[in-house]
Coordinates of N, CA and C in Angstrom, one line a residue:
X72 N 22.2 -123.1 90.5 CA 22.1 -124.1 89.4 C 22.2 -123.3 88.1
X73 N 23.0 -123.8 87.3 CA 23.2 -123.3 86.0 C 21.7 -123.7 84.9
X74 N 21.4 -122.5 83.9 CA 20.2 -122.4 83.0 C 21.0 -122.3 81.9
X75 N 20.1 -122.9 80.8 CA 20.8 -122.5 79.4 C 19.5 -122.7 78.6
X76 N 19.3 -121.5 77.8 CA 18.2 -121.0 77.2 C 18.5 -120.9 75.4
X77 N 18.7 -122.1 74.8 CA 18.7 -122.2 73.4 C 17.9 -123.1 72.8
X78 N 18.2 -123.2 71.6 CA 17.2 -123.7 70.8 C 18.0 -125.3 69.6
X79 N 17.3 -126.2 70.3 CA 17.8 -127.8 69.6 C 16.4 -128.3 68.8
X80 N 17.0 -128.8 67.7 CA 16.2 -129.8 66.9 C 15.4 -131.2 67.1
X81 N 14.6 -131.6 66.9 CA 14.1 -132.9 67.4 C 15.0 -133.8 66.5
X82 N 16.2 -134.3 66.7 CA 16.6 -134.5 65.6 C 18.0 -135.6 66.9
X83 N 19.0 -136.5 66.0 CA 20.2 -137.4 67.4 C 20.7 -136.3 68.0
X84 N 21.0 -135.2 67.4 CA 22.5 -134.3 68.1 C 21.5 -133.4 69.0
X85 N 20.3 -132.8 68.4 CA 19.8 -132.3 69.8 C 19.3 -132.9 70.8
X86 N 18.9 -134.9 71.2 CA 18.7 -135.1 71.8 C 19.6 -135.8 72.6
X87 N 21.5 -135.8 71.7 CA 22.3 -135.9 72.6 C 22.6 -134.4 73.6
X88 N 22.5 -133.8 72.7 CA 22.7 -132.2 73.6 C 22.2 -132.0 74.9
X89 N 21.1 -132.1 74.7 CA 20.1 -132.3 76.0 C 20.2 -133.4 76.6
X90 N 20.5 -134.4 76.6 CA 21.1 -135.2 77.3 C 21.9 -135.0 78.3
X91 N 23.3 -135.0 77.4 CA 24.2 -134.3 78.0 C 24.5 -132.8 78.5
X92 N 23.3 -131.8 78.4 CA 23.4 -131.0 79.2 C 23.2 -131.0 80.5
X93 N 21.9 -131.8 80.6 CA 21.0 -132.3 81.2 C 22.2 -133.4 82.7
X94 N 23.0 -133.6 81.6 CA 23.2 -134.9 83.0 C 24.9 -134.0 83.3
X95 N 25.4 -133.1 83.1 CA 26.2 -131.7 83.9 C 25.0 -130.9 85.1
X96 N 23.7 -131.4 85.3 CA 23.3 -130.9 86.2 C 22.6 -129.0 85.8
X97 N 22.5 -128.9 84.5 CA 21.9 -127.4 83.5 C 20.8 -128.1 83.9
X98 N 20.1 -126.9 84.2 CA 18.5 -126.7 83.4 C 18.4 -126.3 81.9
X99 N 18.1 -127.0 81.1 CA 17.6 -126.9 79.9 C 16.0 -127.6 79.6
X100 N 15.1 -126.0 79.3 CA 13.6 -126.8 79.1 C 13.0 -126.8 78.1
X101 N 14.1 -125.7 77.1 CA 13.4 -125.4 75.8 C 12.6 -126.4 74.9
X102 N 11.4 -126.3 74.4 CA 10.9 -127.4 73.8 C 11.7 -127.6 72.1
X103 N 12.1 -128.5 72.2 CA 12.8 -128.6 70.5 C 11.8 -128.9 69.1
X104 N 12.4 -128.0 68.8 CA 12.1 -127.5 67.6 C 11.5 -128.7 66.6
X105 N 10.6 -128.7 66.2 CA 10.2 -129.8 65.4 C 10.4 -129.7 63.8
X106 N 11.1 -130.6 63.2 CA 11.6 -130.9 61.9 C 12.8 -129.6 61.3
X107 N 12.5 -128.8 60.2 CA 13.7 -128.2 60.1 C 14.2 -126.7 60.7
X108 N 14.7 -126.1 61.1 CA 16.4 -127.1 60.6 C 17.1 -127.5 61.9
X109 N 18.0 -128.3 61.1 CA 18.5 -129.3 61.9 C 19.3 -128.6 63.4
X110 N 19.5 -129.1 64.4 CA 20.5 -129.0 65.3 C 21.6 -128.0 65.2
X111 N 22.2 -127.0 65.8 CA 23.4 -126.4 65.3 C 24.8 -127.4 65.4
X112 N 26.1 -127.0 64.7 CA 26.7 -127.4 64.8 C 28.0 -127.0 64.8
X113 N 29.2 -127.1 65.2 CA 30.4 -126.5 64.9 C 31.5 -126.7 64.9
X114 N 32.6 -126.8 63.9 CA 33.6 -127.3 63.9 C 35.1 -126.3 64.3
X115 N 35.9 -126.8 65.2 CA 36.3 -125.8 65.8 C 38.3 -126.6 65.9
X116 N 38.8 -125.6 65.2 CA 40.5 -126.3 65.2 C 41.2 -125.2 65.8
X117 N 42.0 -125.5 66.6 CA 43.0 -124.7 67.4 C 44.8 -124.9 66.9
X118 N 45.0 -123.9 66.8 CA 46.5 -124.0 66.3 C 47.1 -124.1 67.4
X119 N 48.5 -124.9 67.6 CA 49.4 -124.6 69.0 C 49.5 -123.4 69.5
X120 N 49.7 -121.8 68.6 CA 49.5 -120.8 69.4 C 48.5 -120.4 70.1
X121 N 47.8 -121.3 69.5 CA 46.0 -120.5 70.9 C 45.2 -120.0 69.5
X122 N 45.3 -119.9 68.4 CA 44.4 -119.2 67.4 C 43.8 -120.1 67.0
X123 N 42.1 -119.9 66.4 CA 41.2 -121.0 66.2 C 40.5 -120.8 64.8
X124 N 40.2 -121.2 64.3 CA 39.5 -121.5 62.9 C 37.7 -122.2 63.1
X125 N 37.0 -121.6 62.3 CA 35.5 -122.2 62.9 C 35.1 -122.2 62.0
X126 N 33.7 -123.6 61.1 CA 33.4 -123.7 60.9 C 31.4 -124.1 61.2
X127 N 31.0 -123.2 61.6 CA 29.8 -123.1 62.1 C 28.5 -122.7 61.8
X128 N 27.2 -123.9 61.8 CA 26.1 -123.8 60.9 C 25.1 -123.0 62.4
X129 N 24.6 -122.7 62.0 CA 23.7 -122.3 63.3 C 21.9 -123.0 63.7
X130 N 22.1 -123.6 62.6 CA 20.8 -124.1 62.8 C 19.2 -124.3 63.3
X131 N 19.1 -125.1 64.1 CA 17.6 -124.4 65.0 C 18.0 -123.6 65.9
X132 N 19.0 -123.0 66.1 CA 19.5 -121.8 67.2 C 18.9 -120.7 66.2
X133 N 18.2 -120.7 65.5 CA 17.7 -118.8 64.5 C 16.8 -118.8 65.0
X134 N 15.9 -120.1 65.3 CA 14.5 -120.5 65.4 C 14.2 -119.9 67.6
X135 N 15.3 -119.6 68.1 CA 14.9 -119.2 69.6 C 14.2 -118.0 69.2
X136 N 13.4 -117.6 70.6 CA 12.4 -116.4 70.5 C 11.9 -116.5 71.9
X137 N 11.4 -115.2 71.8 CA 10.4 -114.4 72.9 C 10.3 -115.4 73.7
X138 N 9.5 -116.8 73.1 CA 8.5 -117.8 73.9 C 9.2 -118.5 74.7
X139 N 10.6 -118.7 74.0 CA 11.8 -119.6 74.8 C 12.1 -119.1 76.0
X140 N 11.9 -117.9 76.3 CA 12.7 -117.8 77.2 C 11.9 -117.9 79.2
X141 N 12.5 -118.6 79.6 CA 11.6 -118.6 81.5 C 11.8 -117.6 82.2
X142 N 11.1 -116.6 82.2 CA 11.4 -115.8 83.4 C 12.0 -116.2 84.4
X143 N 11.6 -117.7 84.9 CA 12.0 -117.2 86.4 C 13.4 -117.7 86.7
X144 N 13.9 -118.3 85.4 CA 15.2 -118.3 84.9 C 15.9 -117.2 85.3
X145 N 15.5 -116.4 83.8 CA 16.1 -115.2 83.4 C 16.4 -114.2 84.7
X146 N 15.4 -114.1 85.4 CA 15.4 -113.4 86.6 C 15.8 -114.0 88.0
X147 N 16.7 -115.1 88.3 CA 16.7 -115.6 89.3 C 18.5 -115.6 88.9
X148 N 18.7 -115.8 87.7 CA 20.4 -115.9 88.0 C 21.5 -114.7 88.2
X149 N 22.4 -115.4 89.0 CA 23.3 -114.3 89.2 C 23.4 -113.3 88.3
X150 N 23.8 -114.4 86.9 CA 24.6 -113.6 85.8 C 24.0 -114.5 84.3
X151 N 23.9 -113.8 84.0 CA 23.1 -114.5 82.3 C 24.3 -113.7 81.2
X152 N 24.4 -114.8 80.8 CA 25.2 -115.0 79.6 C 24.9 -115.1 78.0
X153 N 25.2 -114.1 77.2 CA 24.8 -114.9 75.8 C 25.7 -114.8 74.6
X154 N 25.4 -115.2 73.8 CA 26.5 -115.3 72.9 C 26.3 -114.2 71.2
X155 N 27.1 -113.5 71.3 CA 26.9 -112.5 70.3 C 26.5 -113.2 68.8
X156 N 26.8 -114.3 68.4 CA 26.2 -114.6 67.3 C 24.7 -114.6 67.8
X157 N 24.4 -114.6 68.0 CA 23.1 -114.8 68.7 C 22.3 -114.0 67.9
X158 N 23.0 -112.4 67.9 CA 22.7 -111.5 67.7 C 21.6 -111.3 66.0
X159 N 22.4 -112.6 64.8 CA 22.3 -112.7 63.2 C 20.4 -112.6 63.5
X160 N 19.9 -113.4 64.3 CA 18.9 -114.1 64.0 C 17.8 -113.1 64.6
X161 N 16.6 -112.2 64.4 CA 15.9 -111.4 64.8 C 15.4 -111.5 65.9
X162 N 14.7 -112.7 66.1 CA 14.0 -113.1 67.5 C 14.4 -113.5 68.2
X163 N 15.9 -114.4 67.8 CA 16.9 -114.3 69.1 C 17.3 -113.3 69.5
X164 N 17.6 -112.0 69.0 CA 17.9 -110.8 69.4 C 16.6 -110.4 70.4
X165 N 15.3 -110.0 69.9 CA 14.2 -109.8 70.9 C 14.2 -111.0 71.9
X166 N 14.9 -112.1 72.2 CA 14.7 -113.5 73.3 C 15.7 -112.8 73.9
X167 N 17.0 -112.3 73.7 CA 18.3 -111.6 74.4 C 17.7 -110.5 75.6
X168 N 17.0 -109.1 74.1 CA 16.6 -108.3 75.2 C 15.7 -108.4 76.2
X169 N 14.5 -109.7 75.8 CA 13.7 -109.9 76.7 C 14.4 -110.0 78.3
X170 N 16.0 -111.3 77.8 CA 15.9 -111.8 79.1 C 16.8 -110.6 79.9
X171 N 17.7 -109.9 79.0 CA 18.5 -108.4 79.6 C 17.2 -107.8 80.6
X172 N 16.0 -107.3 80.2 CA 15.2 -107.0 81.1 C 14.5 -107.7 82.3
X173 N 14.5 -108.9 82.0 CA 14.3 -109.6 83.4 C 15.4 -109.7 84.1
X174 N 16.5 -109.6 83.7 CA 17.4 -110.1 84.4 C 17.9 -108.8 85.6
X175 N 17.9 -107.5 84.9 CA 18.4 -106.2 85.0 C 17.0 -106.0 86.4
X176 N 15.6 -106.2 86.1 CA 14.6 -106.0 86.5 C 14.8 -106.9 87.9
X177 N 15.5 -107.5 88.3 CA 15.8 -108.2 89.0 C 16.9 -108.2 90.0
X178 N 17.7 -107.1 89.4 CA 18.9 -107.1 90.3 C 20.3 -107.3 89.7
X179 N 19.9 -108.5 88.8 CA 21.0 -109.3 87.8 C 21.9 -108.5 87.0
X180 N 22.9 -109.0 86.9 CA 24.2 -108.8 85.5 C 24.2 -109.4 84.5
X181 N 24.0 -109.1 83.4 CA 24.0 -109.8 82.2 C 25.4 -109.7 81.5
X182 N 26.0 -110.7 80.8 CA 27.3 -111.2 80.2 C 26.9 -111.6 78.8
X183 N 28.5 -110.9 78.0 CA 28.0 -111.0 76.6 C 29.2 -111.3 76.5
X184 N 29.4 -112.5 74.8 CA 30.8 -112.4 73.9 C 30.5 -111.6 72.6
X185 N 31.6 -111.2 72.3 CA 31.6 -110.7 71.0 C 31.8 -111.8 69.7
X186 N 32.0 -112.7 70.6 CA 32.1 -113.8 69.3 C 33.4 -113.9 68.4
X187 N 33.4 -113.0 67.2 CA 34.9 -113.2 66.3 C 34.3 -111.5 65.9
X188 N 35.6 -111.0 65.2 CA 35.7 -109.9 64.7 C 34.7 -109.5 63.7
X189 N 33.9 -110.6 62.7 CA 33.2 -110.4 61.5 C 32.3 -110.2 62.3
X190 N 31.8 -110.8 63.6 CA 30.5 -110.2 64.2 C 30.1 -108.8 64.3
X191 N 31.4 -108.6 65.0 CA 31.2 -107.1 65.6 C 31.1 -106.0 64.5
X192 N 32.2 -106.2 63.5 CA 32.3 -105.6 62.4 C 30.3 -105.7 61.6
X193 N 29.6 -106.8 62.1 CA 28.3 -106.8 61.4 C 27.1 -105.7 62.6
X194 N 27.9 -106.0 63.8 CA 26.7 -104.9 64.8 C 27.5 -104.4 66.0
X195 N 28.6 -103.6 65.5 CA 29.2 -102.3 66.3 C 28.6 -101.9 66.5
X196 N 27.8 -100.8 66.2 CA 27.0 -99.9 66.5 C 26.1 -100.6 67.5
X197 N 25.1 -101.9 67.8 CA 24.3 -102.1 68.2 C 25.1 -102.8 69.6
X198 N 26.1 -103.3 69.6 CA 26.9 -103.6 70.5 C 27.4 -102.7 71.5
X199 N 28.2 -101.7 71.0 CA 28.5 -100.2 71.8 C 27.2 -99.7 72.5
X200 N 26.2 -100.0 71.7 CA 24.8 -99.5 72.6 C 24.6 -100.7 73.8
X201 N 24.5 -101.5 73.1 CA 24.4 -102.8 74.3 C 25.0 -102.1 75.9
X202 N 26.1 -101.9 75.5 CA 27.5 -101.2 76.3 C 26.9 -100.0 77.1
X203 N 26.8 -99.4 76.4 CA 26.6 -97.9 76.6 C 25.4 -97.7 77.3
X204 N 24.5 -98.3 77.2 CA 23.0 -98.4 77.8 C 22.8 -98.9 78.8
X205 N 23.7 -99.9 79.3 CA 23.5 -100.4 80.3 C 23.2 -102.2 80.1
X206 N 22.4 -102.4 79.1 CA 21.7 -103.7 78.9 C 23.0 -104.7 79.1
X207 N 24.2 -104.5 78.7 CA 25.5 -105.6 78.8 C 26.0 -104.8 80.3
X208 N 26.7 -105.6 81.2 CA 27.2 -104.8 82.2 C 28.7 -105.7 81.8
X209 N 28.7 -106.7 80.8 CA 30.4 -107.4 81.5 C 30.3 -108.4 79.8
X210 N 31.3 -107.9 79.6 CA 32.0 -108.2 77.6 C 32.8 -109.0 77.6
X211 N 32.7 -110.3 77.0 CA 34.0 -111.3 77.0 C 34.2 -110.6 75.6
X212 N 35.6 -110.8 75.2 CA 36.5 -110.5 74.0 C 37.7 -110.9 73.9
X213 N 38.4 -111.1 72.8 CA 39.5 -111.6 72.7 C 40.1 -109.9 71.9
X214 N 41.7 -109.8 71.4 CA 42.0 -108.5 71.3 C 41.6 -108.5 70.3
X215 N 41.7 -109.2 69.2 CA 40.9 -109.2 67.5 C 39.3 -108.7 67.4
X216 N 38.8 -108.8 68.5 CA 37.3 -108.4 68.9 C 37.3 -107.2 69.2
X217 N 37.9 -106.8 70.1 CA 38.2 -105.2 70.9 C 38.2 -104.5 70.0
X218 N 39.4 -104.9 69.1 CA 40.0 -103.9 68.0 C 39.5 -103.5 67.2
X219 N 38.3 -105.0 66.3 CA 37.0 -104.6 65.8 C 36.5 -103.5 66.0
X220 N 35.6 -103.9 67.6 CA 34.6 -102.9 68.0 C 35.4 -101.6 68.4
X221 N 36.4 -100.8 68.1 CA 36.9 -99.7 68.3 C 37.7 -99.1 67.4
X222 N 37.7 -100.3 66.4 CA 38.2 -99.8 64.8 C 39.9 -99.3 65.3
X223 N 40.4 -100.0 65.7 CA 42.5 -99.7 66.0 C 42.7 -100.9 65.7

């Protein structure tokens, strides 16, 4: 069974979110966030070649941390997944490495995106470590991302 370990607002869009995560058959238990800030949100347009344009607030997704996250989640799935924006917000970064070591402590593979190129361009360095250390075992990227993170 699929887990998803983020952070929604008490607010319509986080309680459609959860809803509808909820009724795809996810575990989702995080407790939501009470009052500000709102819900994340994102606007997202694709050109006929496949290239995308984003317009994206992040909202009570800064507010994830340490507390959010379940072990027995973190450590029971195959493959844990996270999302390199993730990375902006402090204690979503310590909620990431938390779950990298339960997950790793466990057996598990952990999965990362690099997100868009302005990411990586903001944490190369801490990403290549991600890499290099071991804590990421498997990188989603598009080639604008790659090229980022290897400066070609």
């Amino acid at each position: 069974r699929a887990a998803f370990f983020g952070k929604v607002s008490n607010d319509a869009l986080g309680e459609i979110y959860a809803h509808d995560i909820h009724a795809q058959g996810v575990a989702f238990g995080t407790t939501p966030l009470k009052g500000e800030p709102p819900t994340a949100r994102s606007m997202i347009f694709v050109t006929p070649d496949g290239e995308r344009s984003m317009n994206t607030y992040l909202g009570a997704c800064v507010e994830l941390g340490p507390e959010d996250v379940e072990a027995d989640k973190a450590s029971g799935a195959k493959v844990t997944y996270f999302e390199g924006y993730l990375w902006d917000p402090p204690r979503a970064k310590e909620a990431i490495r938390q779950t990298a070591k339960l997950a790793h402590a466990a057996g598990r593979e952990v999965s990362m995106t690099l997100s868009d190129s302005f990411c990586v361009d903001r944490y190369r360095d801490e990403f290549l470590d991600l890499m290099r250390s071991g804590t990421v075992d498997i990188v989603f990227a598009n080639s604008h991302e790659i090229k980022s993170l290897y400066q070609t």
